[in-house]
mmCIF file of C-alpha atoms in Angstrom:
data_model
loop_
_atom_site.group_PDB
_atom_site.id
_atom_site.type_symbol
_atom_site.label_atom_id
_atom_site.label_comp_id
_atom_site.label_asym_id
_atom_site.label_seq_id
_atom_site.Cartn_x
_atom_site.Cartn_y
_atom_site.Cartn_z
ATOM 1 C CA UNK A 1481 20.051 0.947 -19.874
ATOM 2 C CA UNK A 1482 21.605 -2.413 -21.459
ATOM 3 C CA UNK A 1483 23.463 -3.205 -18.560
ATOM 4 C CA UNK A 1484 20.042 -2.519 -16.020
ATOM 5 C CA UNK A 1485 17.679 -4.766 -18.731
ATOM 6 C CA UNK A 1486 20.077 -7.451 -19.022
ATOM 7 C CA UNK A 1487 20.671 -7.803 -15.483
ATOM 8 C CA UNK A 1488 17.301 -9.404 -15.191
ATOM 9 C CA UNK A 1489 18.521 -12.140 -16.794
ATOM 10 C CA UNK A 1490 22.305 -12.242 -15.191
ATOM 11 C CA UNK A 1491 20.830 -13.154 -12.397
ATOM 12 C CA UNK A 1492 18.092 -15.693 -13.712
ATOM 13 C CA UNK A 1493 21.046 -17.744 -13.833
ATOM 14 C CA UNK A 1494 22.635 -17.813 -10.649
ATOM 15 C CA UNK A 1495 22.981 -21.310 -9.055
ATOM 16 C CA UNK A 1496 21.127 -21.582 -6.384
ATOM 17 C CA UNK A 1497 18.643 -23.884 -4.231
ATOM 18 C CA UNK A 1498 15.412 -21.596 -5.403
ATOM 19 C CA UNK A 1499 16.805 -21.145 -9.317
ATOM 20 C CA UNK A 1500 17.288 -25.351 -9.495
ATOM 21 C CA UNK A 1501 13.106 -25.728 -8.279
ATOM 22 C CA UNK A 1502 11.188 -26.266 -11.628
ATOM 23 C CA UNK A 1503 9.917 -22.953 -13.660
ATOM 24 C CA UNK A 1504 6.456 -24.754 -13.737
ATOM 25 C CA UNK A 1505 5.945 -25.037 -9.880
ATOM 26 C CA UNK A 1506 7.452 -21.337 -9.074
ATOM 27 C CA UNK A 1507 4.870 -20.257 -11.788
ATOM 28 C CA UNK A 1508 1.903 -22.258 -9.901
ATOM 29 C CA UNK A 1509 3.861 -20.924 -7.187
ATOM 30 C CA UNK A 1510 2.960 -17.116 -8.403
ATOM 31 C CA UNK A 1511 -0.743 -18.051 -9.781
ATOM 32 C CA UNK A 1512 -1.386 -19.066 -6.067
ATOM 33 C CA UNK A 1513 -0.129 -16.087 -4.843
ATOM 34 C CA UNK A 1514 -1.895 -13.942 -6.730
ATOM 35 C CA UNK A 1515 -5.034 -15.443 -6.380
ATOM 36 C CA UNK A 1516 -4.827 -15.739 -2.921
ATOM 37 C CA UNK A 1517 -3.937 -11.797 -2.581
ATOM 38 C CA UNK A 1518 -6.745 -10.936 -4.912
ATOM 39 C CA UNK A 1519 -9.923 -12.701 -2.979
ATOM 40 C CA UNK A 1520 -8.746 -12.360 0.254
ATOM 41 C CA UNK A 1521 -8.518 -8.809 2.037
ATOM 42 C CA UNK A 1522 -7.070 -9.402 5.182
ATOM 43 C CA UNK A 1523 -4.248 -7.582 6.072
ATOM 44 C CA UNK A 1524 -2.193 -10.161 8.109
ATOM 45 C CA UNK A 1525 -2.759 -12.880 5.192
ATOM 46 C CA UNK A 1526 -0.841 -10.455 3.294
ATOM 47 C CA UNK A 1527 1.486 -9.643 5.603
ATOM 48 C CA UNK A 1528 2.496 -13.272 6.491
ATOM 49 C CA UNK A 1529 2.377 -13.453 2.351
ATOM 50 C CA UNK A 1530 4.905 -11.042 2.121
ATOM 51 C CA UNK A 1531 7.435 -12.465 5.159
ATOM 52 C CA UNK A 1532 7.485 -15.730 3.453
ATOM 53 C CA UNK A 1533 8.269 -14.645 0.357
ATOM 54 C CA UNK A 1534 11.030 -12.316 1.568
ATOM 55 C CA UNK A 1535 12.538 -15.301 3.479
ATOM 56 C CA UNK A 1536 12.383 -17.556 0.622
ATOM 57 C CA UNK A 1537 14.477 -14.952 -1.350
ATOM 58 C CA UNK A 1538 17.239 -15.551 0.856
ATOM 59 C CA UNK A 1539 17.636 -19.334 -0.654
ATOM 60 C CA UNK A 1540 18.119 -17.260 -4.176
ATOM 61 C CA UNK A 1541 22.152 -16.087 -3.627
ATOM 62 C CA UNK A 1542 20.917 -12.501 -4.961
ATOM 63 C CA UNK A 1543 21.632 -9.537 -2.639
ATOM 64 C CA UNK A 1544 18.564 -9.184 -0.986
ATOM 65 C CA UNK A 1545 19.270 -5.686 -2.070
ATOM 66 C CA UNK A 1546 18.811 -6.144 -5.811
ATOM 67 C CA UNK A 1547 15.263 -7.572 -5.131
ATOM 68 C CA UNK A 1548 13.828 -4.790 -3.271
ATOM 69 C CA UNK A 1549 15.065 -1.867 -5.072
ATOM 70 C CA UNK A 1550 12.816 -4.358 -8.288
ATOM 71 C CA UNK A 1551 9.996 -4.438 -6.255
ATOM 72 C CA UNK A 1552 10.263 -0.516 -5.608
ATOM 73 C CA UNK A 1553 10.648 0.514 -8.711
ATOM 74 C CA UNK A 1554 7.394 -0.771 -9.449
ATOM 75 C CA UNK A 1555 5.357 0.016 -6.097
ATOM 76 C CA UNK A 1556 4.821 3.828 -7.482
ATOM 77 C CA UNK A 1557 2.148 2.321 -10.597
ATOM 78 C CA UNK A 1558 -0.380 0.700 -8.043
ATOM 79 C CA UNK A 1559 0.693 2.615 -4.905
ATOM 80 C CA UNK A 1560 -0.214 6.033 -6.283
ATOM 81 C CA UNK A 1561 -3.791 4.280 -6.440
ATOM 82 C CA UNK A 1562 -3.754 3.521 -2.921
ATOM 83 C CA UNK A 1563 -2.399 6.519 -1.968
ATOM 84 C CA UNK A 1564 -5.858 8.594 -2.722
ATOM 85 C CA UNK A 1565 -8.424 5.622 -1.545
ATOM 86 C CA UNK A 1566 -8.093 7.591 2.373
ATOM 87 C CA UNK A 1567 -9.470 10.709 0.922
ATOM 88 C CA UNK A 1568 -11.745 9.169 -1.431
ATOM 89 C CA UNK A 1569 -13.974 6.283 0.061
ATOM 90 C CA UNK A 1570 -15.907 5.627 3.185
ATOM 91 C CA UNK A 1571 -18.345 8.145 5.067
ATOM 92 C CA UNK A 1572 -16.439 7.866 8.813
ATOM 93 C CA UNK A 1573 -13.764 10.908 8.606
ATOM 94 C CA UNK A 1574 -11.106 9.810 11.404
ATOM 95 C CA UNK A 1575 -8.843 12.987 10.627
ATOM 96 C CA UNK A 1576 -8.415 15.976 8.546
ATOM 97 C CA UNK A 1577 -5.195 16.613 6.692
ATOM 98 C CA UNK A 1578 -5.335 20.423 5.700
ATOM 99 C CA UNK A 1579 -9.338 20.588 4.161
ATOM 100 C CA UNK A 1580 -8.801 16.828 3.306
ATOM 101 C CA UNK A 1581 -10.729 14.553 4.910
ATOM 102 C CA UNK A 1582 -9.508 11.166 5.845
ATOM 103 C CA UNK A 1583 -11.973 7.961 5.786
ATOM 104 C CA UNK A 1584 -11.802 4.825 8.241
ATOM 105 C CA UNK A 1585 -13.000 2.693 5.237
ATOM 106 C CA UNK A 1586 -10.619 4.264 3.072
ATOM 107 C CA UNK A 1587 -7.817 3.926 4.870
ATOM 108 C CA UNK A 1588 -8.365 0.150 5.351
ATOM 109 C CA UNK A 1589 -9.258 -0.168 1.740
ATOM 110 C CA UNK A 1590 -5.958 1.496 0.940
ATOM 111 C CA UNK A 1591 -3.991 -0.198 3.187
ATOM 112 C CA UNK A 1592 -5.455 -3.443 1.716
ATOM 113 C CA UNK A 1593 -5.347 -2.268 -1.643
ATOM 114 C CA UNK A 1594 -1.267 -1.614 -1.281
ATOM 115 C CA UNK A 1595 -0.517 -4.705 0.315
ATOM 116 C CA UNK A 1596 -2.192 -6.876 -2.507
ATOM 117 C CA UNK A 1597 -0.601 -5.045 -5.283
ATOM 118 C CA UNK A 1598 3.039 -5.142 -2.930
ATOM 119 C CA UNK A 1599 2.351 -9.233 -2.483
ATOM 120 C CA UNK A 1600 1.861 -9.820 -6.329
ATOM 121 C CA UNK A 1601 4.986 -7.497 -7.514
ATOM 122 C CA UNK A 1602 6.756 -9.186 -5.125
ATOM 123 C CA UNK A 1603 5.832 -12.699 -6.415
ATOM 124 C CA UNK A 1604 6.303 -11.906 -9.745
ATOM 125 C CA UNK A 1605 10.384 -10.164 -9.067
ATOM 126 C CA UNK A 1606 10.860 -13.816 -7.217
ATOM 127 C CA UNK A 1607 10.014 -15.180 -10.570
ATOM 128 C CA UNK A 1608 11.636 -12.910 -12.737
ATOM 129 C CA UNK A 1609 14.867 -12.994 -10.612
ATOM 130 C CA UNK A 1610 15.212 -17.130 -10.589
ATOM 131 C CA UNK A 1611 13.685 -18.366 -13.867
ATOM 132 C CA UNK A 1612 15.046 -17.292 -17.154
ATOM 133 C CA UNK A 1613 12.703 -15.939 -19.725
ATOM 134 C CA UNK A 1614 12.234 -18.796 -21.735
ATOM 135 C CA UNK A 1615 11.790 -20.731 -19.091
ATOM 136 C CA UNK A 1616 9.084 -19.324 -17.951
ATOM 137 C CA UNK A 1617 7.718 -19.274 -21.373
ATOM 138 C CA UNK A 1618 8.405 -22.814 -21.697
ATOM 139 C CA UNK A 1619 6.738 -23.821 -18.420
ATOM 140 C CA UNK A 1620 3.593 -21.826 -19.324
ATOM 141 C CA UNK A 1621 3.040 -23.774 -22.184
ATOM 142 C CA UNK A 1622 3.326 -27.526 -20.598
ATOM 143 C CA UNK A 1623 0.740 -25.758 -18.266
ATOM 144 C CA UNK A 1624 -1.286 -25.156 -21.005
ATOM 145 C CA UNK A 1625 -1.015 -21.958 -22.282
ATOM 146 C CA UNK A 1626 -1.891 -21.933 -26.043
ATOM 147 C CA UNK A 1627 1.500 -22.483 -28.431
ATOM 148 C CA UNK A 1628 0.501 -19.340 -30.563
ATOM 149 C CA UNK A 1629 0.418 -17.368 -27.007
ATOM 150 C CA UNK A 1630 3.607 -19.000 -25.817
ATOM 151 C CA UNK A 1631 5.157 -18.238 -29.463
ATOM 152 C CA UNK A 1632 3.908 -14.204 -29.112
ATOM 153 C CA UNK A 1633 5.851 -13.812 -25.432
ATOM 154 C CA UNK A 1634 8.810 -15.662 -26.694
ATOM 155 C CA UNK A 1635 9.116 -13.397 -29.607
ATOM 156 C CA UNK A 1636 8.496 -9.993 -27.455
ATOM 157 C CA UNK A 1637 10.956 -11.343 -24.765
ATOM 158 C CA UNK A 1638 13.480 -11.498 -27.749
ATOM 159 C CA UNK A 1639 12.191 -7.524 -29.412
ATOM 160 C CA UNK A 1640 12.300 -6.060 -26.294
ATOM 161 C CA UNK A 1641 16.016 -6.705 -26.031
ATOM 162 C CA UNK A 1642 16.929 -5.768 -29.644
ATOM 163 C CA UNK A 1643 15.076 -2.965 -29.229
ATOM 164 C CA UNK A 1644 16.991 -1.785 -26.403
ATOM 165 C CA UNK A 1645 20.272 -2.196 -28.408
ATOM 166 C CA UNK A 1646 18.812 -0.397 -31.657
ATOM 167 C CA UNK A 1647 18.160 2.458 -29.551
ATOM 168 C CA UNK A 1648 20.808 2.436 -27.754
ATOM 169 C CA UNK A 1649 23.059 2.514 -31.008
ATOM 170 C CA UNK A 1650 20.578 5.610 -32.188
ATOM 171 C CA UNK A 1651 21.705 7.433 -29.214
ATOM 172 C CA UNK A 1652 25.365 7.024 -29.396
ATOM 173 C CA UNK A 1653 24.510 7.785 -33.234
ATOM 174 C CA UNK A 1654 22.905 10.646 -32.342
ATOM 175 C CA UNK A 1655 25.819 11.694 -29.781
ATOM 176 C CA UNK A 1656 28.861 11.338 -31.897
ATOM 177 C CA UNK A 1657 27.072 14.007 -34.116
ATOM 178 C CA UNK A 1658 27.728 16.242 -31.242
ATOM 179 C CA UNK A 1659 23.905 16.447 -30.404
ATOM 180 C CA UNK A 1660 23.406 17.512 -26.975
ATOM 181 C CA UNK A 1661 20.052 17.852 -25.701
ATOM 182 C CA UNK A 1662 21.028 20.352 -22.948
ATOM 183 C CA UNK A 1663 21.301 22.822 -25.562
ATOM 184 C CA UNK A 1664 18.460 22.543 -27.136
ATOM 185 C CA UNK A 1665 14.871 24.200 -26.737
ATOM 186 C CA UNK A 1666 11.933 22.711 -25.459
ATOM 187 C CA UNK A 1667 10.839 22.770 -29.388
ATOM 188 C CA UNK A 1668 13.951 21.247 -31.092
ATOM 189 C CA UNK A 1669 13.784 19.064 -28.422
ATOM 190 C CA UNK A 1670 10.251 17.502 -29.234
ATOM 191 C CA UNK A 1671 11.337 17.253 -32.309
ATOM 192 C CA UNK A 1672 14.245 15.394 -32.140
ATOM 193 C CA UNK A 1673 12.746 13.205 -29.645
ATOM 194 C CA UNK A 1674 10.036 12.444 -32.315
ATOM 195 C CA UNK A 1675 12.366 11.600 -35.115
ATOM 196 C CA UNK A 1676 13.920 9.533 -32.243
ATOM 197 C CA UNK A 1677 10.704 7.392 -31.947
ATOM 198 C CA UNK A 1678 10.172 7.101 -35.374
ATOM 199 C CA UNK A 1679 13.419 5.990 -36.480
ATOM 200 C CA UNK A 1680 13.599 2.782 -34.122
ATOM 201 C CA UNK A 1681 9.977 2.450 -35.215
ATOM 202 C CA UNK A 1682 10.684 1.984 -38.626
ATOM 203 C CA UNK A 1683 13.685 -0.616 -37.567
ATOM 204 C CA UNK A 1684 11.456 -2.035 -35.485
ATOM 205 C CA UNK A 1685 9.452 -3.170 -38.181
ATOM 206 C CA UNK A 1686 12.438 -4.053 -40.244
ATOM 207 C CA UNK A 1687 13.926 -5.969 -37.986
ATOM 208 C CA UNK A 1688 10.265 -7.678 -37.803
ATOM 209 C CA UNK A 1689 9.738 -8.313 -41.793
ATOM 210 C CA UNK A 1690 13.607 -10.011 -41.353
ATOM 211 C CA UNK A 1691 12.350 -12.079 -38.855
ATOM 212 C CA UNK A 1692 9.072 -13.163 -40.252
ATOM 213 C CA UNK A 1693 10.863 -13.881 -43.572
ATOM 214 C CA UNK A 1694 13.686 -15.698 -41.932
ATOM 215 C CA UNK A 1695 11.510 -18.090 -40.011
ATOM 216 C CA UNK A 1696 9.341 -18.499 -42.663
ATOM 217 C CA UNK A 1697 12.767 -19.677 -44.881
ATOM 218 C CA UNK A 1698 13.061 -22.412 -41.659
ATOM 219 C CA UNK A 1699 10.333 -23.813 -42.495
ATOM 220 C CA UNK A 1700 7.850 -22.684 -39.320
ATOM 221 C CA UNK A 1701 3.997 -21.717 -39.890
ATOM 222 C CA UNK A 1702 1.624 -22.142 -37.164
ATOM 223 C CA UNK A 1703 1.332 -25.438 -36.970
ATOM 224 C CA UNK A 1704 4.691 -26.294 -36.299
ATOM 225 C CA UNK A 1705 5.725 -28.083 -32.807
ATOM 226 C CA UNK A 1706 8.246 -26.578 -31.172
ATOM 227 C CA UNK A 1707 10.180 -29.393 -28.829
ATOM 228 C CA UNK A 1708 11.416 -27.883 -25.406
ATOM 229 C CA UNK A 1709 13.651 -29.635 -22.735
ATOM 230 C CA UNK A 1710 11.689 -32.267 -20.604
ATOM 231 C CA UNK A 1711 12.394 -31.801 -16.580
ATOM 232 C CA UNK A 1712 10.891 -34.242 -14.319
ATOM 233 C CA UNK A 1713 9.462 -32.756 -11.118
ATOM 234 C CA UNK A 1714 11.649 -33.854 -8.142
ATOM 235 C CA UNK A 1715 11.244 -33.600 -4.407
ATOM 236 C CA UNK A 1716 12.212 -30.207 -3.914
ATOM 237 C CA UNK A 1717 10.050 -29.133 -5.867
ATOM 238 C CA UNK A 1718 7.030 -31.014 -4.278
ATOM 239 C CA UNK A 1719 8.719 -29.828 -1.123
ATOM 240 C CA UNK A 1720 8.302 -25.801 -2.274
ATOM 241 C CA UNK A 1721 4.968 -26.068 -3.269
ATOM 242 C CA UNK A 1722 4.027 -28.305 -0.131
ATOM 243 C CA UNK A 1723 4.995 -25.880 2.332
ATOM 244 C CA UNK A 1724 4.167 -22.916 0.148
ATOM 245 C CA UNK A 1725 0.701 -24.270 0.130
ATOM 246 C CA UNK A 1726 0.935 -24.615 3.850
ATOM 247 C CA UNK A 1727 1.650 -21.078 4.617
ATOM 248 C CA UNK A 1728 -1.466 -19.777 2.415
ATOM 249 C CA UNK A 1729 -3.444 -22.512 4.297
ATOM 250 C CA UNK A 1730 -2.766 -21.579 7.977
ATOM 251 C CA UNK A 1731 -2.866 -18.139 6.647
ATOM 252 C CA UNK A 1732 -6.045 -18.355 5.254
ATOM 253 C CA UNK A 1733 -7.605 -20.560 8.466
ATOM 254 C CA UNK A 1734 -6.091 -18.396 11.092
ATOM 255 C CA UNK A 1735 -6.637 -15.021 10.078
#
């Protein structure tokens, strides 16, 4: 589990032409995307979406690999909704699976439906993959996200790694007691996995009070500004977001 969650950010720093373009424009970059997939439903837009993006991973020196087995882990949350839309929607039954009947107008909805969710994960991984956390953070707030927003994803970026290593030390705790969950019932089971939960709930909120009260020793309330590295946008980047908004233009006109 540490190794899998901190691989995210192994390869954030990879040097490459796509990690060196500016976290603000690959963000804009993603907000396009997104918005693009969301009003328009043509399936060839999305399609052309999803080339592009593919062949701009190439630029990123990560196995190609890596990157799709991200964006399939993720495909089952919105593709299980797409999956049903064929059985669900339309009134023009095109075929009959067993006593289920498939719709024309569901299918296309599905099919439309999969491919928007599909271009946005895929967007997103791209992101993930070539921008470091606080980068991202960082260029969200020169874009104007509110500082006590910016402040609340820093500080969950940050938990959600501790928390990985308190309960990952709670396991091996739990394992050098000679607990072994294959022999246990589906009761003592439950139960152990709730005084699992609860323990790195309570350190959760230990670790939280330590933090609040060692910030607050730093002098830091709400008001306080938080400098972050200046990076002047240079012509790659203007070139990235040029032809990016290219692509969604002829897209958009031609199809």
């Amino acid at each position: 589990m540490h190794g899998s969650i901190h691989s995210l950010e192994r390869d954030a720093f990879v040097e490459s032409p796509l990690h060196r373009i500016d976290a603000r424009i690959k963000l804009i970059f993603v907000f396009a995307v997104v918005l693009t997939a969301t009003i328009f439903n043509n399936v060839y837009l999305m399609v052309l979406m999803e080339i592009y993006m593919l062949f701009v991973m190439l630029f990123s020196k990560i196995p190609i690999s890596n990157l799709i087995k991200r964006i399939i882990m993720i495909i089952p949350f919105g593709g299980f909704i797409a999956l049903f839309q064929p059985f669900i929607r339309g009134e023009s039954v095109i075929y009959y699976l067993g006593l289920l009947p498939i719709y024309s107008e569901g299918l296309d909805f599905g099919i439309s439906l999969f491919l928007k969710f599909l271009v946005s994960i895929t967007s997103v991984v791209l992101l993930s993959s070539t921008t470091p956390m606080y980068e991202v953070i960082n260029a969200g707030k020169k874009l104007g996200i509110p500082s006590i927003m910016s402040t609340l994803l820093g500080m969950m970026i940050r938990y959600l790694f501790v928390m990985v290593d308190v309960l990952e030390s709670t396991i091996k705790a739990q394992k050098s007691r000679a607990l072994n969950r294959k022999n246990l019932n589906y009761k003592q089971l439950l139960n152990t996995f709730g005084s699992l939960i609860g323990l790195v709930f309570l350190k959760s909120y230990e670790q939280g009070e330590r933090t609040y009260l060692g910030m607050l020793s730093r002098g830091y309330s709400k008001d306080s500004n938080i400098k972050t590295l200046s990076q002047k946008i240079g012509f790659n980047d203007i070139l990235f977001l040029s032809t990016t908004t290219l692509i969604l233009s002829i897209g958009i006109i031609s199809f």
